[in-house]
mmCIF file of C-alpha atoms in Angstrom:
data_model
loop_
_atom_site.group_PDB
_atom_site.id
_atom_site.type_symbol
_atom_site.label_atom_id
_atom_site.label_comp_id
_atom_site.label_asym_id
_atom_site.label_seq_id
_atom_site.Cartn_x
_atom_site.Cartn_y
_atom_site.Cartn_z
ATOM 1 C CA MET A 134 0.000 0.000 0.000
ATOM 2 C CA SER A 135 1.532 3.338 -1.035
ATOM 3 C CA ALA A 136 1.542 6.472 1.088
ATOM 4 C CA ARG A 137 -0.115 8.313 -1.788
ATOM 5 C CA TRP A 138 -2.976 5.769 -1.898
ATOM 6 C CA LEU A 139 -3.483 6.064 1.876
ATOM 7 C CA GLU A 140 -3.517 9.861 1.665
ATOM 8 C CA ASP A 141 -6.150 9.711 -1.073
ATOM 9 C CA GLU A 142 -8.297 7.290 0.910
ATOM 10 C CA LEU A 143 -8.179 9.431 4.059
ATOM 11 C CA SER A 144 -9.116 12.532 2.100
ATOM 12 C CA GLY A 145 -11.908 10.747 0.273
ATOM 13 C CA GLU A 146 -10.278 11.350 -3.109
ATOM 14 C CA GLY A 147 -9.483 7.669 -3.682
ATOM 15 C CA ALA A 148 -13.137 6.689 -3.645
ATOM 16 C CA ARG A 149 -14.349 9.606 -5.756
ATOM 17 C CA PRO A 150 -11.692 10.528 -8.300
ATOM 18 C CA GLU A 151 -14.243 12.457 -10.315
ATOM 19 C CA ARG A 152 -14.455 15.050 -7.501
ATOM 20 C CA ARG A 153 -10.815 16.014 -7.661
ATOM 21 C CA GLN A 154 -10.338 19.683 -8.435
ATOM 22 C CA LYS A 155 -7.851 20.608 -11.091
ATOM 23 C CA HIS A 156 -5.650 23.616 -10.503
ATOM 24 C CA LYS A 157 -6.968 26.470 -12.578
ATOM 25 C CA THR A 158 -4.550 28.951 -14.046
ATOM 26 C CA LYS A 159 -5.800 32.513 -13.810
ATOM 27 C CA LYS A 160 -6.129 34.050 -17.242
ATOM 28 C CA PRO A 161 -4.233 37.359 -17.507
ATOM 29 C CA LEU A 162 -6.586 40.331 -17.489
ATOM 30 C CA GLY A 163 -6.600 41.956 -20.899
ATOM 31 C CA ARG A 164 -8.967 44.422 -22.502
ATOM 32 C CA ARG A 165 -11.901 45.096 -20.185
ATOM 33 C CA ARG A 166 -15.483 44.874 -21.377
ATOM 34 C CA LEU A 167 -17.068 48.309 -21.448
ATOM 35 C CA SER A 168 -20.173 46.854 -19.791
ATOM 36 C CA ALA A 169 -18.063 45.946 -16.715
ATOM 37 C CA LEU A 170 -16.602 49.442 -16.565
ATOM 38 C CA THR A 171 -19.980 51.153 -16.859
ATOM 39 C CA ALA A 172 -21.861 48.754 -14.561
ATOM 40 C CA GLU A 173 -23.504 50.060 -11.426
ATOM 41 C CA GLU A 174 -22.078 49.016 -8.067
ATOM 42 C CA GLY A 175 -22.163 45.259 -7.654
ATOM 43 C CA SER A 176 -20.435 42.069 -8.687
ATOM 44 C CA GLU A 177 -20.317 43.078 -12.350
ATOM 45 C CA GLN A 178 -18.404 46.318 -11.799
ATOM 46 C CA ASP A 179 -14.676 46.298 -12.608
ATOM 47 C CA ASP A 180 -12.532 46.349 -9.442
ATOM 48 C CA THR A 181 -10.264 49.135 -10.700
ATOM 49 C CA ILE A 182 -13.179 51.372 -11.671
ATOM 50 C CA ARG A 183 -14.822 50.772 -8.291
ATOM 51 C CA ARG A 184 -11.595 51.841 -6.575
ATOM 52 C CA LEU A 185 -11.266 54.991 -8.717
ATOM 53 C CA VAL A 186 -14.852 55.936 -7.857
ATOM 54 C CA ASP A 187 -14.283 55.251 -4.165
ATOM 55 C CA LEU A 188 -11.137 57.419 -4.234
ATOM 56 C CA GLY A 189 -13.170 60.256 -5.764
ATOM 57 C CA HIS A 190 -11.189 60.472 -9.007
ATOM 58 C CA ILE A 191 -14.102 59.638 -11.329
ATOM 59 C CA THR A 192 -17.851 59.293 -11.098
ATOM 60 C CA GLU A 193 -18.528 57.133 -14.172
ATOM 61 C CA VAL A 194 -17.039 55.700 -17.377
ATOM 62 C CA VAL A 195 -18.962 56.719 -20.486
ATOM 63 C CA ALA A 196 -17.138 55.311 -23.530
ATOM 64 C CA GLU A 197 -14.136 53.464 -24.908
ATOM 65 C CA LEU A 198 -11.781 55.766 -26.802
ATOM 66 C CA LYS A 199 -8.843 53.771 -28.159
ATOM 67 C CA SER A 200 -7.210 50.388 -27.657
ATOM 68 C CA GLY A 201 -3.433 50.047 -27.997
ATOM 69 C CA LYS A 202 -0.625 47.540 -27.520
ATOM 70 C CA GLU A 203 -0.542 47.665 -23.748
ATOM 71 C CA ALA A 204 -3.611 49.612 -22.626
ATOM 72 C CA THR A 205 -7.079 50.814 -23.550
ATOM 73 C CA ALA A 206 -8.175 54.433 -23.125
ATOM 74 C CA TYR A 207 -11.658 55.235 -21.834
ATOM 75 C CA VAL A 208 -13.572 58.486 -21.432
ATOM 76 C CA ALA A 209 -14.858 59.117 -17.922
ATOM 77 C CA ARG A 210 -16.375 61.933 -15.897
ATOM 78 C CA GLY A 211 -15.090 63.214 -12.603
ATOM 79 C CA PRO A 212 -15.177 66.129 -10.186
ATOM 80 C CA ARG A 213 -12.777 68.079 -12.441
ATOM 81 C CA GLY A 214 -14.556 67.423 -15.729
ATOM 82 C CA SER A 215 -13.826 64.967 -18.529
ATOM 83 C CA VAL A 216 -11.133 62.399 -17.758
ATOM 84 C CA LEU A 217 -9.137 60.007 -19.888
ATOM 85 C CA VAL A 218 -8.603 56.728 -18.046
ATOM 86 C CA LYS A 219 -5.736 54.728 -19.513
ATOM 87 C CA LEU A 220 -6.278 51.201 -18.225
ATOM 88 C CA TYR A 221 -3.328 48.851 -18.616
ATOM 89 C CA ARG A 222 -3.692 45.178 -19.393
ATOM 90 C CA GLU A 223 -1.792 42.751 -17.197
ATOM 91 C CA LEU A 224 1.727 42.264 -18.560
ATOM 92 C CA GLU A 225 1.139 38.730 -19.806
ATOM 93 C CA ALA A 226 -1.925 39.855 -21.765
ATOM 94 C CA ARG A 227 -0.093 42.550 -23.724
ATOM 95 C CA SER A 228 1.111 42.241 -27.286
ATOM 96 C CA PHE A 229 3.977 44.578 -26.304
ATOM 97 C CA LYS A 230 6.079 42.542 -23.875
ATOM 98 C CA ARG A 231 9.703 43.318 -24.722
ATOM 99 C CA ASP A 232 10.027 46.192 -22.287
ATOM 100 C CA GLY A 233 13.527 45.336 -21.065
ATOM 101 C CA VAL A 234 15.229 47.572 -23.633
ATOM 102 C CA TYR A 235 13.559 50.607 -22.032
ATOM 103 C CA ARG A 236 14.448 49.606 -18.467
ATOM 104 C CA GLU A 237 18.166 49.004 -18.956
ATOM 105 C CA GLY A 238 20.298 51.297 -16.830
ATOM 106 C CA GLN A 239 17.688 51.566 -14.071
ATOM 107 C CA VAL A 240 19.061 50.959 -10.579
ATOM 108 C CA ILE A 241 16.977 48.616 -8.397
ATOM 109 C CA LEU A 242 18.381 48.576 -4.874
ATOM 110 C CA ASP A 243 16.128 45.788 -3.562
ATOM 111 C CA ALA A 244 17.875 42.579 -4.677
ATOM 112 C CA ARG A 245 14.799 40.396 -4.053
ATOM 113 C CA ALA A 246 12.588 42.730 -6.070
ATOM 114 C CA LYS A 247 15.133 42.772 -8.886
ATOM 115 C CA ARG A 248 15.241 38.952 -9.010
ATOM 116 C CA ALA A 249 11.450 38.743 -8.952
ATOM 117 C CA MET A 250 11.088 41.195 -11.850
ATOM 118 C CA GLU A 251 13.833 39.592 -13.914
ATOM 119 C CA GLY A 252 12.328 36.152 -13.290
ATOM 120 C CA ARG A 253 8.828 37.483 -14.075
ATOM 121 C CA SER A 254 7.312 35.690 -11.090
ATOM 122 C CA LYS A 255 3.756 36.576 -10.073
ATOM 123 C CA ARG A 256 5.081 39.114 -7.574
ATOM 124 C CA GLY A 257 7.635 40.341 -10.095
ATOM 125 C CA LEU A 258 4.965 40.940 -12.735
ATOM 126 C CA GLU A 259 2.877 42.882 -10.201
ATOM 127 C CA MET A 260 5.885 45.088 -9.428
ATOM 128 C CA LEU A 261 6.608 45.604 -13.126
ATOM 129 C CA GLN A 262 2.959 46.562 -13.697
ATOM 130 C CA ALA A 263 2.992 49.054 -10.829
ATOM 131 C CA GLY A 264 6.328 50.440 -12.032
ATOM 132 C CA TRP A 265 5.025 50.882 -15.587
ATOM 133 C CA VAL A 266 2.053 52.921 -14.323
ATOM 134 C CA ALA A 267 4.105 54.926 -11.807
ATOM 135 C CA ALA A 268 6.644 55.754 -14.525
ATOM 136 C CA GLU A 269 3.970 57.239 -16.775
ATOM 137 C CA TYR A 270 2.627 59.399 -13.953
ATOM 138 C CA ALA A 271 6.112 60.547 -12.927
ATOM 139 C CA HIS A 272 7.057 61.417 -16.507
ATOM 140 C CA LEU A 273 3.746 63.193 -17.114
ATOM 141 C CA TRP A 274 4.198 65.372 -14.040
ATOM 142 C CA HIS A 275 7.792 66.217 -14.949
ATOM 143 C CA LEU A 276 6.929 67.131 -18.538
ATOM 144 C CA TRP A 277 3.744 69.009 -17.576
ATOM 145 C CA ASN A 278 5.590 71.105 -14.999
ATOM 146 C CA ALA A 279 8.391 71.779 -17.510
ATOM 147 C CA GLY A 280 5.868 73.316 -19.919
ATOM 148 C CA LEU A 281 5.761 70.629 -22.602
ATOM 149 C CA SER A 282 2.615 70.022 -24.643
ATOM 150 C CA VAL A 283 1.330 66.915 -22.839
ATOM 151 C CA PRO A 284 -1.981 65.981 -21.185
ATOM 152 C CA GLU A 285 -2.406 67.247 -17.625
ATOM 153 C CA PRO A 286 -2.059 64.410 -15.080
ATOM 154 C CA LEU A 287 -5.000 64.326 -12.672
ATOM 155 C CA VAL A 288 -3.598 62.264 -9.802
ATOM 156 C CA GLY A 289 -0.480 63.249 -7.854
ATOM 157 C CA PRO A 290 2.124 64.625 -7.963
ATOM 158 C CA SER A 291 2.825 62.509 -4.882
ATOM 159 C CA PRO A 292 3.596 58.841 -5.716
ATOM 160 C CA TYR A 293 1.535 57.927 -2.640
ATOM 161 C CA ASP A 294 -1.555 59.181 -4.490
ATOM 162 C CA TYR A 295 -0.955 57.898 -7.987
ATOM 163 C CA THR A 296 0.266 54.415 -7.080
ATOM 164 C CA GLN A 297 -3.203 53.808 -5.630
ATOM 165 C CA THR A 298 -4.712 53.956 -9.133
ATOM 166 C CA THR A 299 -2.696 51.043 -10.615
ATOM 167 C CA PRO A 300 -3.319 49.704 -13.276
ATOM 168 C CA ALA A 301 -4.888 53.005 -14.419
ATOM 169 C CA VAL A 302 -3.392 56.378 -15.341
ATOM 170 C CA LEU A 303 -5.748 59.362 -15.213
ATOM 171 C CA MET A 304 -5.242 62.540 -17.220
ATOM 172 C CA ARG A 305 -7.370 65.373 -18.531
ATOM 173 C CA LEU A 306 -9.190 64.493 -21.743
ATOM 174 C CA ILE A 307 -7.919 66.449 -24.738
ATOM 175 C CA SER A 308 -10.933 67.927 -26.563
ATOM 176 C CA THR A 309 -14.496 66.899 -25.675
ATOM 177 C CA GLU A 310 -16.387 63.690 -24.957
ATOM 178 C CA ASP A 311 -18.270 63.989 -28.242
ATOM 179 C CA ALA A 312 -15.231 64.848 -30.388
ATOM 180 C CA PRO A 313 -11.972 63.433 -28.946
ATOM 181 C CA ALA A 314 -8.751 64.790 -30.399
ATOM 182 C CA PRO A 315 -7.494 62.571 -33.238
ATOM 183 C CA ARG A 316 -4.004 61.192 -33.450
ATOM 184 C CA LEU A 317 -1.887 62.868 -36.099
ATOM 185 C CA SER A 318 -1.815 59.539 -37.914
ATOM 186 C CA GLU A 319 -5.591 59.883 -38.417
ATOM 187 C CA ALA A 320 -5.896 63.659 -38.916
ATOM 188 C CA VAL A 321 -6.509 65.261 -42.318
ATOM 189 C CA LEU A 322 -4.164 68.237 -42.678
ATOM 190 C CA THR A 323 -3.695 70.978 -45.231
ATOM 191 C CA PRO A 324 -0.106 71.450 -46.459
ATOM 192 C CA SER A 325 0.388 74.458 -44.174
ATOM 193 C CA ALA A 326 -1.093 72.624 -41.174
ATOM 194 C CA ALA A 327 1.124 69.613 -41.910
ATOM 195 C CA ARG A 328 4.239 71.801 -41.921
ATOM 196 C CA SER A 329 3.135 73.429 -38.643
ATOM 197 C CA ALA A 330 2.515 70.009 -37.075
ATOM 198 C CA TRP A 331 5.942 68.826 -38.268
ATOM 199 C CA ASN A 332 7.705 71.769 -36.672
ATOM 200 C CA GLN A 333 5.784 71.328 -33.435
ATOM 201 C CA ALA A 334 6.655 67.612 -33.405
ATOM 202 C CA LEU A 335 10.349 68.460 -33.886
ATOM 203 C CA ASP A 336 10.169 70.974 -31.045
ATOM 204 C CA GLY A 337 8.478 68.405 -28.801
ATOM 205 C CA MET A 338 11.169 65.831 -29.424
ATOM 206 C CA ALA A 339 13.846 68.502 -28.878
ATOM 207 C CA HIS A 340 12.263 69.533 -25.570
ATOM 208 C CA LEU A 341 12.331 65.898 -24.451
ATOM 209 C CA LEU A 342 15.982 65.601 -25.435
ATOM 210 C CA ARG A 343 16.854 68.807 -23.570
ATOM 211 C CA LEU A 344 15.445 67.177 -20.431
ATOM 212 C CA GLY A 345 17.533 64.082 -21.102
ATOM 213 C CA TYR A 346 14.752 61.883 -22.491
ATOM 214 C CA ALA A 347 14.121 59.744 -25.534
ATOM 215 C CA HIS A 348 10.422 58.988 -26.019
ATOM 216 C CA GLY A 349 10.942 55.450 -27.275
ATOM 217 C CA ASP A 350 7.859 55.400 -29.538
ATOM 218 C CA TYR A 351 7.717 58.852 -31.112
ATOM 219 C CA SER A 352 5.578 59.077 -34.237
ATOM 220 C CA THR A 353 2.260 60.470 -35.446
ATOM 221 C CA TYR A 354 0.593 57.530 -33.657
ATOM 222 C CA ASN A 355 1.575 59.034 -30.296
ATOM 223 C CA LEU A 356 0.896 62.680 -31.145
ATOM 224 C CA LEU A 357 -2.569 64.222 -30.895
ATOM 225 C CA TRP A 358 -3.790 67.103 -33.051
ATOM 226 C CA TRP A 359 -6.175 69.526 -31.370
ATOM 227 C CA GLU A 360 -6.862 73.180 -32.214
ATOM 228 C CA ASN A 361 -3.780 73.306 -34.463
ATOM 229 C CA THR A 362 -1.595 72.058 -31.611
ATOM 230 C CA VAL A 363 0.469 68.877 -31.290
ATOM 231 C CA ILE A 364 0.138 67.097 -27.930
ATOM 232 C CA ILE A 365 2.605 64.336 -27.038
ATOM 233 C CA ILE A 366 1.185 61.201 -25.397
ATOM 234 C CA ASP A 367 2.243 57.744 -24.175
ATOM 235 C CA PHE A 368 5.205 57.941 -21.771
ATOM 236 C CA PRO A 369 5.729 54.689 -19.847
ATOM 237 C CA GLN A 370 8.683 53.688 -22.055
ATOM 238 C CA LEU A 371 10.357 57.108 -21.783
ATOM 239 C CA THR A 372 14.079 56.484 -21.199
ATOM 240 C CA THR A 373 17.038 58.543 -19.970
ATOM 241 C CA ARG A 374 20.695 58.869 -20.897
ATOM 242 C CA GLN A 375 21.526 56.256 -18.231
ATOM 243 C CA ASN A 376 20.060 53.664 -20.573
ATOM 244 C CA PRO A 377 22.801 52.205 -22.825
ATOM 245 C CA ASN A 378 20.190 52.033 -25.618
ATOM 246 C CA PHE A 379 19.471 55.780 -25.405
ATOM 247 C CA GLY A 380 21.206 56.734 -28.664
ATOM 248 C CA ASP A 381 19.559 53.923 -30.623
ATOM 249 C CA LEU A 382 16.109 54.768 -29.246
ATOM 250 C CA LEU A 383 16.575 58.452 -30.067
ATOM 251 C CA ARG A 384 17.619 57.617 -33.615
ATOM 252 C CA ARG A 385 14.682 55.259 -33.978
ATOM 253 C CA ASP A 386 12.311 58.015 -32.783
ATOM 254 C CA ALA A 387 13.646 60.353 -35.458
ATOM 255 C CA GLU A 388 13.224 57.719 -38.148
ATOM 256 C CA SER A 389 9.697 56.850 -36.976
ATOM 257 C CA LEU A 390 8.674 60.504 -36.913
ATOM 258 C CA ALA A 391 9.998 61.152 -40.422
ATOM 259 C CA THR A 392 8.409 57.995 -41.823
ATOM 260 C CA SER A 393 4.989 58.576 -40.253
ATOM 261 C CA PHE A 394 4.812 62.195 -41.487
ATOM 262 C CA ARG A 395 5.135 61.178 -45.132
ATOM 263 C CA LYS A 396 1.394 60.562 -45.134
ATOM 264 C CA HIS A 397 0.988 64.321 -44.683
ATOM 265 C CA GLY A 398 3.326 65.189 -47.558
ATOM 266 C CA VAL A 399 6.341 66.010 -45.349
ATOM 267 C CA VAL A 400 9.328 64.233 -46.889
ATOM 268 C CA GLU A 401 12.325 64.041 -44.542
ATOM 269 C CA ASN A 402 14.772 61.303 -43.605
ATOM 270 C CA GLY A 403 15.668 59.997 -40.179
ATOM 271 C CA GLU A 404 19.256 61.277 -40.007
ATOM 272 C CA ALA A 405 18.317 64.795 -41.065
ATOM 273 C CA THR A 406 15.459 64.753 -38.561
ATOM 274 C CA LEU A 407 17.780 63.667 -35.757
ATOM 275 C CA ARG A 408 20.281 66.427 -36.543
ATOM 276 C CA GLU A 409 17.506 69.037 -36.561
ATOM 277 C CA VAL A 410 16.164 67.802 -33.225
ATOM 278 C CA GLN A 411 19.649 67.928 -31.697
ATOM 279 C CA ARG A 412 20.099 71.466 -33.021
ATOM 280 C CA ARG A 413 16.768 72.613 -31.591
ATOM 281 C CA ALA A 414 17.563 70.991 -28.248
ATOM 282 C CA LEU A 415 20.303 73.620 -27.823
ATOM 283 C CA GLY A 416 17.715 76.404 -28.067
ATOM 284 C CA PRO A 417 15.365 77.892 -25.456
ATOM 285 C CA ALA A 418 13.210 75.666 -23.269
ATOM 286 C CA PRO A 419 9.417 76.063 -23.038
ATOM 287 C CA VAL A 420 8.031 78.214 -20.241
ATOM 288 C CA ALA A 421 7.536 76.135 -17.112
ATOM 289 C CA ARG A 422 4.046 75.967 -15.679
ATOM 290 C CA VAL A 423 3.305 77.538 -12.338
ATOM 291 C CA VAL A 424 1.899 74.746 -10.177
ATOM 292 C CA LEU A 425 -0.231 76.043 -7.331
ATOM 293 C CA PRO A 426 0.145 74.285 -3.949
#
């Protein structure tokens, strides 16, 4: 008689094998159903949305705006008006998973946390998720305060406040609920408007470089066009000069920007674009915003 057989008999599993419960693997949480986000309080309401309502950041979600590689953007209402809620998928449910190139050069003092993140354990993935969200908030606040054309962050600037919204990032909606600002990749521009947008996009990339940043995904797909103004979006992969890939990412941004603007009749190449951005980065900085206490 084996010990395993005896254990099964004592637990009742030997007599009723059909009652054994198989271990179920939790499916990574991907794109949320709008019905769960707009549901009234109860079992059907999304946990993150319930928490954002309880914290007083929003009152309701009204529509889905755009779904991307790692997150989906929703339009919501809150005490301060219209809100864009960028809701991240869990890391294992994203189509964009190779994030290591953007994180190289970062110093992680906690050795156990570093091992967990590198090993992508359950705890490590949770820390990576929280870090991805916190990074976008931190970058948004830095760029907003520096005067760059970016959406206004609506939670923070204290990390204590914005880490409570994970996996969501909240910012002011650009435009209106009925007519959200289009991405430059989708906008229809006259030749003069296209040239203006190109110059603003160059200035935006130069302002980032002056602050020591490379965007990491800079193109018309991550630039909004509203009231003849270019607004830069999508910052979790923003990287600094401490990253050994900084030069390559900066060059790739220049190439992506030049390539994506060809749709609007602006014909430039990546190397010339990079040189122009570097030249402009030596010029004056935008006027910093005055942040009231």
